[in-house]
Amino acid sequence: MTDKLIIFDTTLRDGEQSPGASMTREEKLRIARQLERLRVDVIEAGFAASSNGDFEAVKSIAAVIKDSTVCSLARANDRDISRAAEALKGAARSRIHTFIATSELHMEKKLRMTREQVFEQSKQAVRFARNLAADVEFSAEDGSRSDPDFLCRVIETVIAEGATTINIPDTVGYAVPEMYGAFIRSLRERVPNSDKAIWSVHCHNDLGMAVANSLAGVMLGGARQIECTINGLGERAGNCSLEEVVMALRTRRDHFGLEVGIDTTQIVPASRLVAQTTGFVVQPNKAVVGANAFAHASGIHQDGVLKARDTYEIMRAEDVGWSANKIVLGKLSGRNAFKQRLQELGIDMESEGEINAAFARFKDLADRKSDIFDEDIIALVSDESVTPTHEHYRLLALSQHSETGERPHAKVAFTAGEREFHAESDGNGPVDASLKALESQIKSGAEMLLYSVNAITSGSTESQGEVTVRLQHGGRVVNGVGADPDIVVASAKAYLSALNKLQSSAERVAAQG
Ligand code: KIV
Ligand code: ZN
């Protein structure tokens, strides 16, 4: 057993499975680069067999990431595993992660397979994967609710077939820390070849115990890999949150005695990037990355912190990447200053064309907003129209009129592919009128599940509004995000961004299916 813990980030796979969190290839690539800067050991880039879009995303990430291992999920069958291997071909270091459910409930009701069939399929899948990759992870889905005798048999066999990591997911977030830790410990003690693989934990947060369970799996169970996501993104209540588990290990090194290779100063930038990309806003009181995580409101606390910081602070805000809102650029800043700031923020633009598009948007923003902060720049490059290849709908212009006692009215101009459209409508408010005007031409029929507005930088009405729109149509749920100093324009951009995602034809198969 080493005292180094492997941090396996699954924001781009399990995180992306959260309804509405699906990302484009470019968005995934941008997040993967940030995860590399964060120095995560393994990036689970996607589920290559689930759609052509995800295959391409895994392939692109494998091609550019050099310092982290790039991994693809695959169900325990030859087709999925071959697709994963194919997508990972160009990677400096790669891993195939194959899984099958092992609990009675999942085998009988979901897979409709017998124990023997699941046993055989696990064995064949790992054997097949090991012919294609040296690094193979096997996950026993719903492992924490599986019969330990059966699980031991499966695990012993897949290790004998060459699985290098054994993951015991708490798929439905049902475990409690002491039991989960003891469960993993007993599996490790009972499986004769257990020392030939690294053991891993993967905990969902349905009862709010994902971080505690993961740490128990490590401390009591002897696991040496934690699977987690930025902001705890993931199915239902999400996964173990990377920032929380890493900062627990760092802050309480005295207790845990384990090393992680994470550059913690990249945590807040990673959190912001994921939140802005997915539209899943971070709650203010979220540990480590919430806006209030380091804010001391009460007089007693403020007084204490001023006298001695450690009276109320157990971590330093700057150690996790918080910086006071800094004015970084303004309307007189040139292209070189802008490009340099992009580099400092770790934003790699693929081409000069992309930089030019982003710079044009920056100039446009700087004309309307005197101080440009880092958050504005991140929002600006997250804007789909900077990478126009995937953009079908694009807002050209919007005007609206609202007055006390009058019903608001909006006029919009936009393009759909090559064609230009103009439309107008009344509405309950200016946002409603604008979106109704768009919909009067587009006729998407999508149902709106969520509409939310946030200020990108706090403390001033000068801030850009960031709008998230969640739409549902034809069984798909997508989030669109738009930012602009004018929240009505931000709303129209967010709406079109969501429609652009619905337009993308990629069909997904369910990872847990
Ligand atoms: O939660 C889970 O069981 C999973 C597996 C596919 C690893 O995400
Ligand atoms: Zn999961």
Coordinates of C-alpha atoms and ligand atoms in Angstrom, one line a residue:
M1 CA 0.0 0.0 0.0
T2 CA 1.4 3.4 -1.0
D3 CA 0.6 6.7 0.7
K4 CA -0.1 8.3 -2.6
L5 CA -3.8 8.6 -3.6
I6 CA -4.8 8.5 -7.2
I7 CA -7.4 11.2 -8.1
F8 CA -9.6 10.0 -10.9
D9 CA -11.9 12.7 -12.2
T10 CA -15.1 11.7 -13.9
T11 CA -16.7 15.2 -14.4
L12 CA -16.6 14.6 -18.2
R13 CA -18.3 11.2 -17.9
D14 CA -20.4 10.6 -14.7
G15 CA -20.7 14.4 -14.3
E16 CA -21.9 14.8 -17.8
Q17 CA -24.6 12.1 -17.2
S18 CA -26.4 14.6 -15.0
P19 CA -29.6 15.7 -16.9
G20 CA -28.8 18.9 -18.8
A21 CA -25.0 18.7 -18.2
S22 CA -24.1 17.3 -21.6
M23 CA -21.2 19.2 -23.2
T24 CA -19.9 19.7 -26.7
R25 CA -16.5 18.3 -27.8
E26 CA -14.9 21.8 -27.4
E27 CA -16.4 22.3 -24.0
K28 CA -15.0 18.9 -22.9
L29 CA -11.7 19.6 -24.3
R30 CA -11.5 22.9 -22.4
I31 CA -12.4 21.2 -19.2
A32 CA -9.9 18.4 -19.8
R33 CA -7.1 20.9 -20.2
Q34 CA -8.1 22.5 -16.9
L35 CA -8.2 19.1 -15.2
E36 CA -4.7 18.5 -16.5
R37 CA -3.6 21.8 -15.0
L38 CA -5.2 20.7 -11.8
R39 CA -3.0 17.6 -12.1
V40 CA -5.6 15.0 -11.7
D41 CA -4.1 11.6 -12.2
V42 CA -6.8 10.2 -14.4
I43 CA -9.4 12.0 -16.6
E44 CA -12.4 9.9 -17.5
A45 CA -13.1 11.7 -20.8
G46 CA -16.4 10.0 -21.7
F47 CA -18.1 6.9 -22.8
A48 CA -16.8 6.4 -26.3
A49 CA -19.5 3.9 -27.4
S50 CA -22.4 6.0 -26.2
S51 CA -22.5 8.4 -29.2
N52 CA -20.3 9.5 -32.1
G53 CA -20.0 12.9 -30.3
D54 CA -18.6 11.3 -27.2
F55 CA -16.3 9.1 -29.3
E56 CA -14.9 12.2 -30.9
A57 CA -14.6 14.0 -27.6
V58 CA -12.6 11.2 -26.0
K59 CA -10.4 11.0 -29.1
S60 CA -9.7 14.8 -29.1
I61 CA -8.9 14.7 -25.4
A62 CA -6.6 11.7 -25.8
A63 CA -4.8 13.6 -28.5
V64 CA -3.9 16.6 -26.4
I65 CA -3.6 15.6 -22.8
K66 CA -0.1 14.6 -21.9
D67 CA 0.2 14.7 -18.1
S68 CA -2.9 12.8 -17.0
T69 CA -4.0 9.3 -18.0
V70 CA -7.1 9.5 -20.3
C71 CA -9.8 7.0 -19.7
S72 CA -13.0 5.9 -21.5
L73 CA -15.9 4.0 -19.9
A74 CA -17.1 0.9 -21.7
R75 CA -19.8 -1.7 -20.8
A76 CA -18.5 -5.2 -20.5
N77 CA -18.9 -6.1 -24.1
D78 CA -16.5 -6.3 -27.1
R79 CA -18.1 -3.5 -29.1
D80 CA -17.9 -0.9 -26.3
I81 CA -14.4 -1.9 -25.3
S82 CA -13.2 -1.8 -29.0
R83 CA -14.7 1.7 -29.3
A84 CA -13.0 2.9 -26.2
A85 CA -9.6 1.5 -27.4
E86 CA -10.1 3.1 -30.8
A87 CA -10.9 6.5 -29.2
L88 CA -7.9 6.3 -26.9
K89 CA -5.4 5.3 -29.6
G90 CA -3.6 8.7 -29.7
A91 CA -3.2 9.0 -25.9
A92 CA 0.1 9.4 -24.1
R93 CA -1.3 7.2 -21.3
S94 CA -4.7 5.6 -21.5
R95 CA -7.1 3.4 -19.5
I96 CA -10.1 1.3 -20.5
H97 CA -12.7 1.3 -17.7
T98 CA -15.2 -1.5 -18.1
F99 CA -18.2 -2.2 -15.9
I100 CA -21.1 -4.5 -15.2
A101 CA -23.6 -4.6 -12.4
T102 CA -23.1 -7.3 -9.7
S103 CA -25.9 -6.8 -7.2
E104 CA -28.8 -9.2 -7.3
L105 CA -31.3 -6.4 -8.0
H106 CA -29.4 -5.0 -11.0
M107 CA -28.5 -8.4 -12.4
E108 CA -32.0 -9.8 -12.2
K109 CA -34.2 -6.7 -12.9
K110 CA -32.0 -4.6 -15.1
L111 CA -29.6 -6.9 -16.9
R112 CA -31.9 -9.9 -16.8
M113 CA -28.8 -12.0 -16.4
T114 CA -27.8 -14.8 -14.1
R115 CA -24.8 -14.7 -11.7
E116 CA -22.9 -17.1 -14.0
Q117 CA -23.6 -14.9 -17.0
V118 CA -22.3 -11.8 -15.3
F119 CA -19.3 -13.7 -14.0
E120 CA -18.4 -14.9 -17.5
Q121 CA -19.0 -11.5 -19.1
S122 CA -16.8 -9.8 -16.5
K123 CA -14.0 -12.3 -17.2
Q124 CA -14.3 -12.1 -21.0
A125 CA -14.5 -8.3 -20.9
V126 CA -11.4 -7.8 -18.9
R127 CA -9.5 -10.4 -21.0
F128 CA -10.6 -8.6 -24.2
A129 CA -9.7 -5.2 -22.8
R130 CA -6.3 -6.3 -21.6
N131 CA -5.5 -7.3 -25.2
L132 CA -6.0 -3.7 -26.2
A133 CA -4.7 -1.8 -23.2
A134 CA -2.2 -2.3 -20.3
D135 CA -4.3 -0.2 -17.9
V136 CA -7.7 -1.7 -17.3
E137 CA -10.2 -0.8 -14.6
F138 CA -13.1 -3.0 -13.7
S139 CA -16.1 -1.6 -11.9
A140 CA -18.7 -3.7 -10.2
E141 CA -21.7 -1.5 -10.6
D142 CA -23.9 -1.3 -7.5
G143 CA -20.9 -3.0 -5.8
S144 CA -21.8 -1.8 -2.3
R145 CA -25.1 -3.6 -2.5
S146 CA -23.7 -6.8 -4.0
D147 CA -23.3 -10.2 -2.3
P148 CA -19.7 -10.2 -1.0
D149 CA -19.2 -13.9 -1.8
F150 CA -20.1 -13.4 -5.4
L151 CA -18.2 -10.1 -5.7
C152 CA -15.1 -11.8 -4.3
R153 CA -15.3 -14.5 -7.0
V154 CA -15.7 -11.9 -9.8
I155 CA -12.9 -9.7 -8.5
E156 CA -10.5 -12.5 -8.1
T157 CA -11.1 -13.6 -11.7
V158 CA -10.9 -10.1 -13.2
I159 CA -7.6 -9.5 -11.4
A160 CA -6.3 -12.8 -12.7
E161 CA -7.3 -11.7 -16.2
G162 CA -5.2 -8.5 -15.7
A163 CA -7.5 -5.8 -14.3
T164 CA -5.1 -3.2 -12.8
T165 CA -7.8 -1.2 -10.8
I166 CA -10.8 -2.6 -9.0
N167 CA -13.6 -0.1 -8.4
I168 CA -16.4 -0.7 -5.9
P169 CA -19.1 1.9 -6.7
D170 CA -21.7 3.0 -4.3
T171 CA -23.9 3.6 -7.3
V172 CA -27.0 4.7 -5.5
G173 CA -25.4 6.5 -2.6
Y174 CA -26.8 4.0 -0.1
A175 CA -23.6 3.3 1.9
V176 CA -22.6 4.7 5.3
P177 CA -19.0 5.3 6.0
E178 CA -18.1 2.6 8.5
M179 CA -19.9 -0.1 6.6
Y180 CA -18.5 0.9 3.2
G181 CA -15.0 1.1 4.6
A182 CA -15.4 -2.3 6.3
F183 CA -16.9 -3.8 3.1
I184 CA -13.9 -2.8 1.0
R185 CA -11.5 -4.0 3.7
S186 CA -13.1 -7.4 3.9
L187 CA -13.1 -7.7 0.1
R188 CA -9.4 -6.9 0.0
E189 CA -8.7 -9.4 2.8
R190 CA -10.8 -12.2 1.2
V191 CA -9.7 -11.9 -2.5
P192 CA -6.4 -13.9 -2.6
N193 CA -4.8 -11.7 -5.4
S194 CA -6.1 -8.4 -4.1
D195 CA -2.6 -6.9 -3.8
K196 CA -2.2 -7.2 -7.6
A197 CA -4.6 -4.3 -8.2
I198 CA -5.3 -0.8 -6.9
W199 CA -8.6 -0.5 -5.2
S200 CA -10.9 2.4 -5.9
V201 CA -13.9 4.1 -4.5
H202 CA -16.7 5.7 -6.5
C203 CA -19.5 7.2 -4.3
H204 CA -22.7 9.0 -5.2
N205 CA -24.1 11.6 -2.9
D206 CA -27.8 10.7 -2.5
L207 CA -27.5 10.8 1.3
G208 CA -24.9 13.5 1.3
M209 CA -22.2 11.1 2.3
A210 CA -20.2 10.7 -0.9
V211 CA -17.1 12.4 0.5
A212 CA -17.3 10.7 3.9
N213 CA -17.8 7.3 2.3
S214 CA -14.9 7.8 -0.1
L215 CA -12.6 8.8 2.8
A216 CA -13.8 5.7 4.8
G217 CA -13.1 3.5 1.8
V218 CA -9.6 4.9 1.8
M219 CA -8.9 5.0 5.5
L220 CA -10.7 1.8 6.7
G221 CA -10.8 -0.1 3.4
G222 CA -7.3 0.6 2.0
A223 CA -8.5 2.0 -1.3
R224 CA -5.9 4.1 -3.1
Q225 CA -8.0 5.7 -5.8
I226 CA -10.9 8.1 -5.4
E227 CA -13.3 8.8 -8.2
C228 CA -14.8 12.3 -8.0
T229 CA -16.1 15.3 -10.0
I230 CA -15.7 19.0 -9.9
N231 CA -18.5 20.7 -7.9
G232 CA -19.7 17.1 -7.1
L233 CA -21.5 17.1 -10.5
G234 CA -23.1 13.9 -11.4
E235 CA -26.3 11.7 -11.7
R236 CA -29.1 12.7 -9.2
A237 CA -27.4 14.2 -6.1
G238 CA -24.0 13.9 -7.8
N239 CA -20.6 12.3 -7.0
C240 CA -18.0 12.7 -4.4
S241 CA -16.8 16.3 -4.9
L242 CA -13.1 16.6 -5.9
E243 CA -12.6 20.0 -4.2
E244 CA -14.0 18.7 -0.9
V245 CA -12.2 15.4 -0.8
V246 CA -8.9 16.9 -1.9
M247 CA -9.0 19.7 0.6
A248 CA -10.0 17.4 3.4
L249 CA -6.9 15.3 2.6
R250 CA -4.7 18.3 2.5
T251 CA -6.1 20.3 5.4
R252 CA -6.2 17.2 7.6
R253 CA -2.9 15.6 6.4
D254 CA -2.2 15.1 10.1
H255 CA -5.1 12.6 10.3
F256 CA -5.1 11.1 6.8
G257 CA -1.4 10.9 6.2
L258 CA -1.9 10.6 2.4
E259 CA -0.5 12.6 -0.5
V260 CA -2.4 13.8 -3.5
G261 CA -0.7 15.4 -6.5
I262 CA -3.4 18.1 -7.1
D263 CA -2.4 21.7 -7.7
T264 CA -5.1 23.1 -5.4
T265 CA -4.7 26.7 -6.7
Q266 CA -6.5 25.4 -9.9
I267 CA -9.6 24.3 -7.9
V268 CA -11.6 27.5 -8.1
P269 CA -10.8 28.1 -11.8
A270 CA -11.9 24.5 -12.5
S271 CA -15.1 24.9 -10.5
R272 CA -16.0 28.1 -12.3
L273 CA -15.3 26.6 -15.7
V274 CA -17.5 23.6 -15.0
A275 CA -20.3 25.8 -13.6
Q276 CA -20.2 28.2 -16.5
T277 CA -20.0 25.5 -19.1
T278 CA -22.8 23.3 -17.7
G279 CA -25.0 26.0 -16.2
F280 CA -25.0 24.1 -12.9
V281 CA -24.5 27.0 -10.6
V282 CA -22.5 26.4 -7.4
Q283 CA -24.5 27.1 -4.2
P284 CA -23.0 30.0 -2.2
N285 CA -22.5 27.9 0.9
K286 CA -20.8 25.0 -0.9
A287 CA -17.6 24.0 0.8
V288 CA -14.3 25.3 -0.7
V289 CA -15.8 26.7 -4.0
G290 CA -19.0 28.4 -2.8
A291 CA -19.0 32.2 -2.9
N292 CA -19.4 32.3 0.9
A293 CA -16.9 29.6 1.7
F294 CA -14.3 32.2 2.9
A295 CA -16.7 35.1 3.7
H296 CA -17.0 36.1 7.3
A297 CA -20.2 37.9 7.9
S298 CA -20.7 38.0 11.6
G299 CA -18.9 40.7 13.6
I300 CA -17.3 38.2 16.0
H301 CA -15.9 36.2 13.1
Q302 CA -14.6 39.2 11.3
D303 CA -12.9 40.5 14.5
G304 CA -11.3 37.1 15.1
V305 CA -10.0 36.7 11.5
L306 CA -8.5 40.2 11.6
K307 CA -6.7 39.4 14.8
A308 CA -5.5 36.0 13.8
R309 CA -6.6 34.4 10.6
D310 CA -6.7 30.8 11.9
T311 CA -9.3 31.6 14.5
Y312 CA -12.0 30.9 11.9
E313 CA -10.1 29.9 8.7
I314 CA -8.9 26.3 8.4
M315 CA -7.8 26.8 4.7
R316 CA -6.4 29.8 2.9
A317 CA -8.6 31.1 0.1
E318 CA -5.6 31.7 -2.2
D319 CA -4.5 28.1 -1.7
V320 CA -7.6 26.9 -3.6
G321 CA -7.4 29.6 -6.2
W322 CA -9.7 32.4 -4.9
S323 CA -8.5 35.8 -6.0
A324 CA -10.3 39.0 -5.2
N325 CA -12.2 40.2 -8.3
K326 CA -9.3 41.7 -10.2
I327 CA -9.8 44.2 -13.0
V328 CA -7.7 42.5 -15.6
L329 CA -8.4 44.3 -18.8
G330 CA -10.3 47.2 -20.2
K331 CA -11.4 48.8 -23.5
L332 CA -7.8 50.0 -24.2
S333 CA -6.3 46.6 -23.9
G334 CA -4.9 45.2 -27.1
R335 CA -4.9 41.7 -28.7
N336 CA -1.6 40.7 -27.2
A337 CA -2.7 41.6 -23.6
F338 CA -5.9 39.7 -24.2
K339 CA -4.0 36.7 -25.6
Q340 CA -1.6 36.7 -22.6
R341 CA -4.5 36.9 -20.1
L342 CA -6.1 33.9 -21.9
Q343 CA -2.8 32.0 -21.4
E344 CA -2.5 33.0 -17.7
L345 CA -6.1 31.7 -17.2
G346 CA -5.0 28.5 -18.9
I347 CA -7.3 28.9 -21.8
D348 CA -5.7 27.4 -24.9
M349 CA -7.4 28.5 -28.1
E350 CA -6.9 26.1 -30.9
S351 CA -6.5 28.6 -33.7
E352 CA -5.8 32.3 -34.5
G353 CA -9.3 32.4 -35.8
E354 CA -10.7 31.4 -32.5
I355 CA -8.6 34.0 -30.7
N356 CA -9.8 36.7 -33.2
A357 CA -13.4 35.8 -32.6
A358 CA -12.9 35.9 -28.8
F359 CA -11.0 39.2 -29.0
A360 CA -13.8 40.7 -31.1
R361 CA -16.3 39.7 -28.4
F362 CA -14.0 41.0 -25.7
K363 CA -13.8 44.4 -27.5
D364 CA -17.6 44.5 -27.9
L365 CA -18.0 43.7 -24.1
A366 CA -15.3 46.3 -23.1
D367 CA -17.3 48.9 -25.0
R368 CA -20.2 48.3 -22.8
K369 CA -18.6 47.4 -19.5
S370 CA -15.6 49.4 -18.2
D371 CA -13.8 46.7 -16.1
I372 CA -13.4 43.2 -17.4
F373 CA -12.7 40.5 -14.8
D374 CA -11.3 37.0 -15.2
E375 CA -14.9 35.6 -14.8
D376 CA -16.0 37.8 -17.8
I377 CA -13.2 36.3 -19.9
I378 CA -14.1 32.7 -19.0
A379 CA -17.8 33.5 -19.8
L380 CA -16.7 35.0 -23.1
V381 CA -14.7 32.0 -24.2
S382 CA -17.4 29.6 -23.0
D383 CA -19.8 31.4 -25.4
E384 CA -20.6 29.1 -28.2
S385 CA -20.4 31.7 -30.8
V386 CA -16.6 31.9 -30.4
T387 CA -16.4 28.4 -31.9
P388 CA -19.1 28.8 -34.5
T389 CA -18.7 25.4 -36.1
H390 CA -21.5 23.9 -33.9
E391 CA -23.7 26.9 -33.9
H392 CA -26.9 26.7 -35.9
Y393 CA -28.8 29.5 -34.4
R394 CA -27.1 32.8 -33.7
L395 CA -28.5 36.0 -32.3
L396 CA -27.9 39.1 -34.5
A397 CA -29.9 41.7 -32.7
L398 CA -32.5 42.2 -30.0
S399 CA -34.6 45.2 -29.0
Q400 CA -37.4 45.4 -26.5
H401 CA -39.6 47.9 -24.9
S402 CA -41.0 47.7 -21.4
E403 CA -42.8 50.4 -19.5
T404 CA -44.8 50.4 -16.3
G405 CA -48.4 49.5 -17.1
E406 CA -47.5 48.4 -20.7
R407 CA -47.2 44.8 -21.9
P408 CA -43.5 44.4 -22.9
H409 CA -42.7 43.9 -26.6
A410 CA -39.5 42.4 -28.2
K411 CA -38.0 42.3 -31.7
V412 CA -35.3 39.8 -32.5
A413 CA -33.1 39.0 -35.5
F414 CA -31.2 35.8 -35.7
T415 CA -29.7 33.3 -38.2
A416 CA -30.5 29.7 -38.5
G417 CA -27.8 28.2 -40.7
E418 CA -27.4 30.5 -43.6
R419 CA -30.9 32.1 -43.3
E420 CA -31.8 35.3 -41.5
F421 CA -35.0 35.6 -39.5
H422 CA -36.9 38.5 -37.9
A423 CA -39.6 38.1 -35.4
E424 CA -41.5 40.0 -32.7
S425 CA -43.8 39.2 -29.8
D426 CA -45.4 40.4 -26.6
G427 CA -44.7 38.7 -23.3
N428 CA -45.2 38.9 -19.6
G429 CA -41.8 40.5 -19.3
P430 CA -39.0 41.5 -21.7
V431 CA -37.3 38.1 -21.4
D432 CA -40.6 36.3 -22.0
A433 CA -41.3 38.5 -25.0
S434 CA -37.9 37.9 -26.5
L435 CA -38.0 34.1 -26.1
K436 CA -41.5 34.0 -27.4
A437 CA -40.3 36.0 -30.5
L438 CA -37.5 33.5 -31.1
E439 CA -39.9 30.5 -30.6
S440 CA -42.5 32.0 -33.0
Q441 CA -40.1 31.4 -35.9
I442 CA -38.1 28.4 -34.6
K443 CA -41.0 26.4 -33.3
S444 CA -38.8 24.0 -31.4
G445 CA -41.6 22.9 -29.1
A446 CA -39.1 22.4 -26.4
E447 CA -40.3 22.6 -22.8
M448 CA -38.4 24.9 -20.5
L449 CA -37.4 23.2 -17.2
L450 CA -35.2 25.9 -15.8
Y451 CA -34.5 29.6 -16.2
S452 CA -31.9 31.2 -13.9
V453 CA -30.0 34.5 -13.8
N454 CA -26.8 35.1 -11.9
A455 CA -24.3 38.0 -11.7
I456 CA -20.9 36.7 -13.0
T457 CA -19.0 39.0 -10.7
S458 CA -20.6 39.9 -7.4
G459 CA -20.9 43.3 -5.8
S460 CA -22.0 45.5 -8.7
T461 CA -24.9 46.0 -11.0
E462 CA -22.2 46.5 -13.7
S463 CA -21.7 42.8 -13.7
Q464 CA -22.6 40.7 -16.7
G465 CA -25.7 38.6 -16.2
E466 CA -25.2 34.9 -16.8
V467 CA -28.4 33.1 -17.8
T468 CA -29.0 29.3 -17.8
V469 CA -31.9 27.8 -19.7
R470 CA -32.7 24.1 -19.4
L471 CA -34.8 22.7 -22.2
Q472 CA -36.3 19.3 -22.7
H473 CA -37.3 17.9 -26.1
G474 CA -37.7 14.4 -27.5
G475 CA -36.3 12.7 -24.4
R476 CA -33.2 14.9 -24.2
V477 CA -32.4 17.6 -21.6
V478 CA -29.9 20.3 -22.4
N479 CA -28.6 23.4 -20.7
G480 CA -27.8 26.6 -22.6
V481 CA -25.7 29.4 -21.0
G482 CA -25.5 33.0 -22.2
A483 CA -23.7 36.0 -20.7
D484 CA -24.2 39.7 -21.5
P485 CA -24.4 42.9 -19.5
D486 CA -28.0 43.0 -20.7
I487 CA -29.8 40.1 -19.1
V488 CA -32.5 40.0 -21.8
V489 CA -29.8 39.5 -24.4
A490 CA -28.1 37.0 -22.2
S491 CA -31.4 35.1 -22.0
A492 CA -31.8 35.0 -25.7
K493 CA -28.3 33.8 -26.1
A494 CA -28.8 31.1 -23.5
Y495 CA -32.1 30.0 -25.2
L496 CA -30.4 29.7 -28.6
S497 CA -27.4 27.9 -27.1
A498 CA -29.8 25.3 -25.6
L499 CA -31.5 25.0 -29.0
N500 CA -28.1 24.5 -30.7
K501 CA -27.4 21.6 -28.3
L502 CA -30.8 20.1 -29.0
Q503 CA -30.0 20.4 -32.7
S504 CA -26.9 18.3 -32.4
S505 CA -28.0 14.9 -33.6
A506 CA -25.8 12.8 -31.3
E507 CA -27.8 10.0 -29.7
R508 CA -26.6 8.7 -26.4
V509 CA -27.0 5.3 -24.8
A510 CA -27.4 5.3 -21.0
A511 CA -24.2 4.4 -19.2
Q512 CA -26.0 2.5 -16.6
G513 CA -28.2 0.7 -19.1
Ligands
KIV1 O1 -22.0 4.8 -10.3 C1 -21.5 3.9 -10.9 O2 -21.7 2.7 -10.6 C2 -20.8 4.2 -12.1 C3 -20.0 3.1 -12.8 C4 -20.3 3.0 -14.2 C5 -18.6 3.2 -12.5 O3 -20.7 5.3 -12.5
ZN2 ZN -21.3 6.7 -11.0

